[in-house]
């Protein structure tokens, strides 16, 4: 089992993972986000990414002080000057969330914050479940997931299609 809380696994991964590690290290992304318990989630850590997949970084953010979080992000120089940043506030599964999207070199970056521990957020829990399923079901299954993603189907629904899950976002949490 990979320790997804420590980015060093990327250094021995595929080319995209190695490059992701270089970029995250170069910009000190995880060091700068440390007060918010950052974790890389999504498709790149489990090697089911496609060409335009982003680096999903989930954080524990007290959204009562959302302005403090945004001020911290901007003052930490995490995001290079002259970089366009899209900021959204959403309610996801009844939870207030903040999402920042921007580019670091060739990588789209998404910082996702909710007022709950990073390791308890659904993005992380889904990734762990998907990783376990991929290990169990093997290479052919993995390639089918990637093909569905290339057709525009999001990750959880792709797993749902191949596994006959009625509610993939909820059902994956049971794994």
Coordinates of C-alpha atoms in Angstrom, one line a residue:
X1 CA 0.0 0.0 0.0
X2 CA 1.3 3.4 -0.9
X3 CA 1.5 6.1 1.7
X4 CA -0.4 8.8 -0.2
X5 CA 0.3 11.3 2.7
X6 CA 4.0 11.5 1.7
X7 CA 4.7 12.7 -1.8
X8 CA 7.9 10.7 -2.1
X9 CA 6.0 7.9 -3.8
X10 CA 5.8 10.1 -6.9
X11 CA 9.6 10.1 -7.3
X12 CA 9.5 6.4 -8.3
X13 CA 6.3 6.5 -10.3
X14 CA 5.6 7.0 -14.0
X15 CA 6.9 10.0 -15.9
X16 CA 3.9 12.2 -15.2
X17 CA 4.2 11.4 -11.5
X18 CA 7.9 12.2 -11.4
X19 CA 7.3 15.5 -13.2
X20 CA 4.4 16.3 -10.8
X21 CA 6.8 15.8 -7.9
X22 CA 9.4 18.1 -9.5
X23 CA 6.8 20.9 -10.0
X24 CA 5.3 20.5 -6.5
X25 CA 8.8 20.5 -5.0
X26 CA 10.1 23.4 -7.1
X27 CA 7.2 25.7 -6.0
X28 CA 7.2 24.2 -2.4
X29 CA 3.5 23.7 -2.7
X30 CA 3.1 21.2 0.2
X31 CA 5.5 23.1 2.5
X32 CA 3.6 26.3 1.9
X33 CA 0.2 24.6 2.4
X34 CA 1.4 22.6 5.5
X35 CA -0.8 24.6 8.0
X36 CA -3.8 23.1 6.0
X37 CA -2.7 19.5 6.0
X38 CA -2.5 19.1 2.2
X39 CA -2.9 15.7 0.5
X40 CA -2.6 15.0 -3.2
X41 CA -5.7 13.1 -4.3
X42 CA -7.3 12.4 -7.7
X43 CA -6.2 10.4 -10.7
X44 CA -2.5 11.2 -11.0
X45 CA -1.5 9.4 -7.7
X46 CA -3.2 6.2 -8.8
X47 CA -2.1 6.4 -12.5
X48 CA -5.5 6.7 -14.1
X49 CA -5.0 10.2 -15.3
X50 CA -5.5 11.4 -18.8
X51 CA -3.8 14.2 -20.7
X52 CA -5.6 17.2 -19.1
X53 CA -5.9 15.7 -15.5
X54 CA -5.1 18.2 -12.8
X55 CA -3.2 17.9 -9.5
X56 CA -5.9 17.8 -6.9
X57 CA -4.7 19.1 -3.5
X58 CA -7.2 18.7 -0.7
X59 CA -6.8 20.8 2.4
X60 CA -8.5 21.3 5.8
X61 CA -9.7 24.9 5.8
X62 CA -11.8 26.6 8.4
X63 CA -14.2 28.3 6.1
X64 CA -15.4 30.7 8.8
X65 CA -12.0 32.4 8.1
X66 CA -12.0 31.9 4.3
X67 CA -10.4 35.3 3.9
X68 CA -7.5 34.3 6.1
X69 CA -6.9 31.2 3.9
X70 CA -7.0 33.3 0.7
X71 CA -4.7 35.9 2.3
X72 CA -2.3 33.2 3.4
X73 CA -2.3 31.6 -0.1
X74 CA -1.5 34.9 -1.8
X75 CA 1.1 36.0 0.8
X76 CA 2.9 32.6 0.7
X77 CA 3.8 33.2 -2.9
X78 CA 2.4 29.7 -3.6
X79 CA 0.9 31.0 -6.8
X80 CA 3.3 32.9 -9.1
X81 CA 2.6 36.6 -9.8
X82 CA 0.7 37.1 -13.0
X83 CA -0.9 33.6 -12.7
X84 CA -4.7 33.6 -13.3
X85 CA -6.6 32.1 -10.4
X86 CA -10.2 31.1 -10.4
X87 CA -11.8 30.9 -7.0
X88 CA -15.1 29.3 -6.3
X89 CA -17.2 28.8 -3.2
X90 CA -19.5 25.7 -3.3
X91 CA -21.6 23.5 -1.2
X92 CA -20.6 19.9 -1.8
X93 CA -22.4 17.1 0.0
X94 CA -23.7 19.8 2.4
X95 CA -20.2 21.0 3.2
X96 CA -19.0 24.5 2.5
X97 CA -16.0 24.3 0.1
X98 CA -13.5 26.6 -1.5
X99 CA -11.8 25.7 -4.8
X100 CA -8.8 27.5 -6.3
X101 CA -7.7 26.6 -9.9
X102 CA -4.5 27.8 -11.5
X103 CA -1.6 26.6 -13.6
X104 CA 1.9 25.7 -12.4
X105 CA 4.0 25.1 -15.5
X106 CA 2.1 22.4 -17.5
X107 CA -0.1 21.3 -14.6
X108 CA -3.5 22.5 -13.8
X109 CA -3.7 22.7 -10.0
X110 CA -6.8 22.5 -7.9
X111 CA -6.7 23.3 -4.3
X112 CA -9.8 22.1 -2.6
X113 CA -10.6 23.1 1.0
X114 CA -13.3 21.9 3.4
X115 CA -13.6 22.3 7.1
X116 CA -12.8 18.6 7.8
X117 CA -9.6 16.7 8.1
X118 CA -8.0 16.1 4.6
X119 CA -7.9 12.3 5.2
X120 CA -11.7 12.3 5.9
X121 CA -12.6 14.2 2.7
X122 CA -14.4 12.3 0.0
X123 CA -11.8 13.0 -2.6
X124 CA -9.2 11.1 -0.5
X125 CA -11.5 8.4 0.5
X126 CA -12.6 7.8 -3.1
X127 CA -9.0 7.7 -4.3
X128 CA -8.1 5.0 -1.6
X129 CA -11.2 2.9 -2.7
X130 CA -10.3 3.3 -6.4
X131 CA -6.7 2.3 -5.7
X132 CA -7.8 -0.9 -3.9
X133 CA -10.2 -1.7 -6.7
X134 CA -7.5 -1.2 -9.3
X135 CA -5.1 -3.5 -7.4
X136 CA -7.8 -6.2 -7.2
X137 CA -9.1 -5.9 -10.7
X138 CA -5.8 -5.5 -12.6
X139 CA -4.5 -3.9 -15.7
X140 CA -7.4 -4.5 -18.1
X141 CA -9.9 -2.9 -15.7
X142 CA -7.5 0.1 -15.3
X143 CA -7.3 0.6 -19.1
X144 CA -11.1 0.5 -19.3
X145 CA -11.3 3.2 -16.7
X146 CA -8.8 5.4 -18.6
X147 CA -10.7 4.8 -21.9
X148 CA -14.0 5.9 -20.2
X149 CA -12.2 9.0 -18.8
X150 CA -10.9 9.9 -22.3
X151 CA -14.5 9.8 -23.5
X152 CA -15.4 12.5 -20.9
X153 CA -16.7 10.3 -18.1
X154 CA -15.6 11.4 -14.7
X155 CA -13.7 9.0 -12.5
X156 CA -16.3 7.9 -10.0
X157 CA -19.0 7.4 -12.7
X158 CA -16.5 5.4 -14.7
X159 CA -15.9 3.0 -11.8
X160 CA -19.7 2.9 -11.3
X161 CA -20.3 1.9 -15.0
X162 CA -17.8 -0.9 -14.9
X163 CA -18.8 -2.2 -11.5
X164 CA -22.6 -1.7 -11.8
X165 CA -22.8 0.8 -8.9
X166 CA -26.0 2.7 -8.7
X167 CA -24.6 5.6 -6.7
X168 CA -20.8 5.6 -7.4
X169 CA -20.0 8.6 -5.3
X170 CA -21.6 7.0 -2.2
X171 CA -21.0 3.4 -3.1
X172 CA -17.2 3.9 -3.5
X173 CA -17.0 5.1 0.1
X174 CA -18.1 1.7 1.3
X175 CA -15.0 0.1 0.0

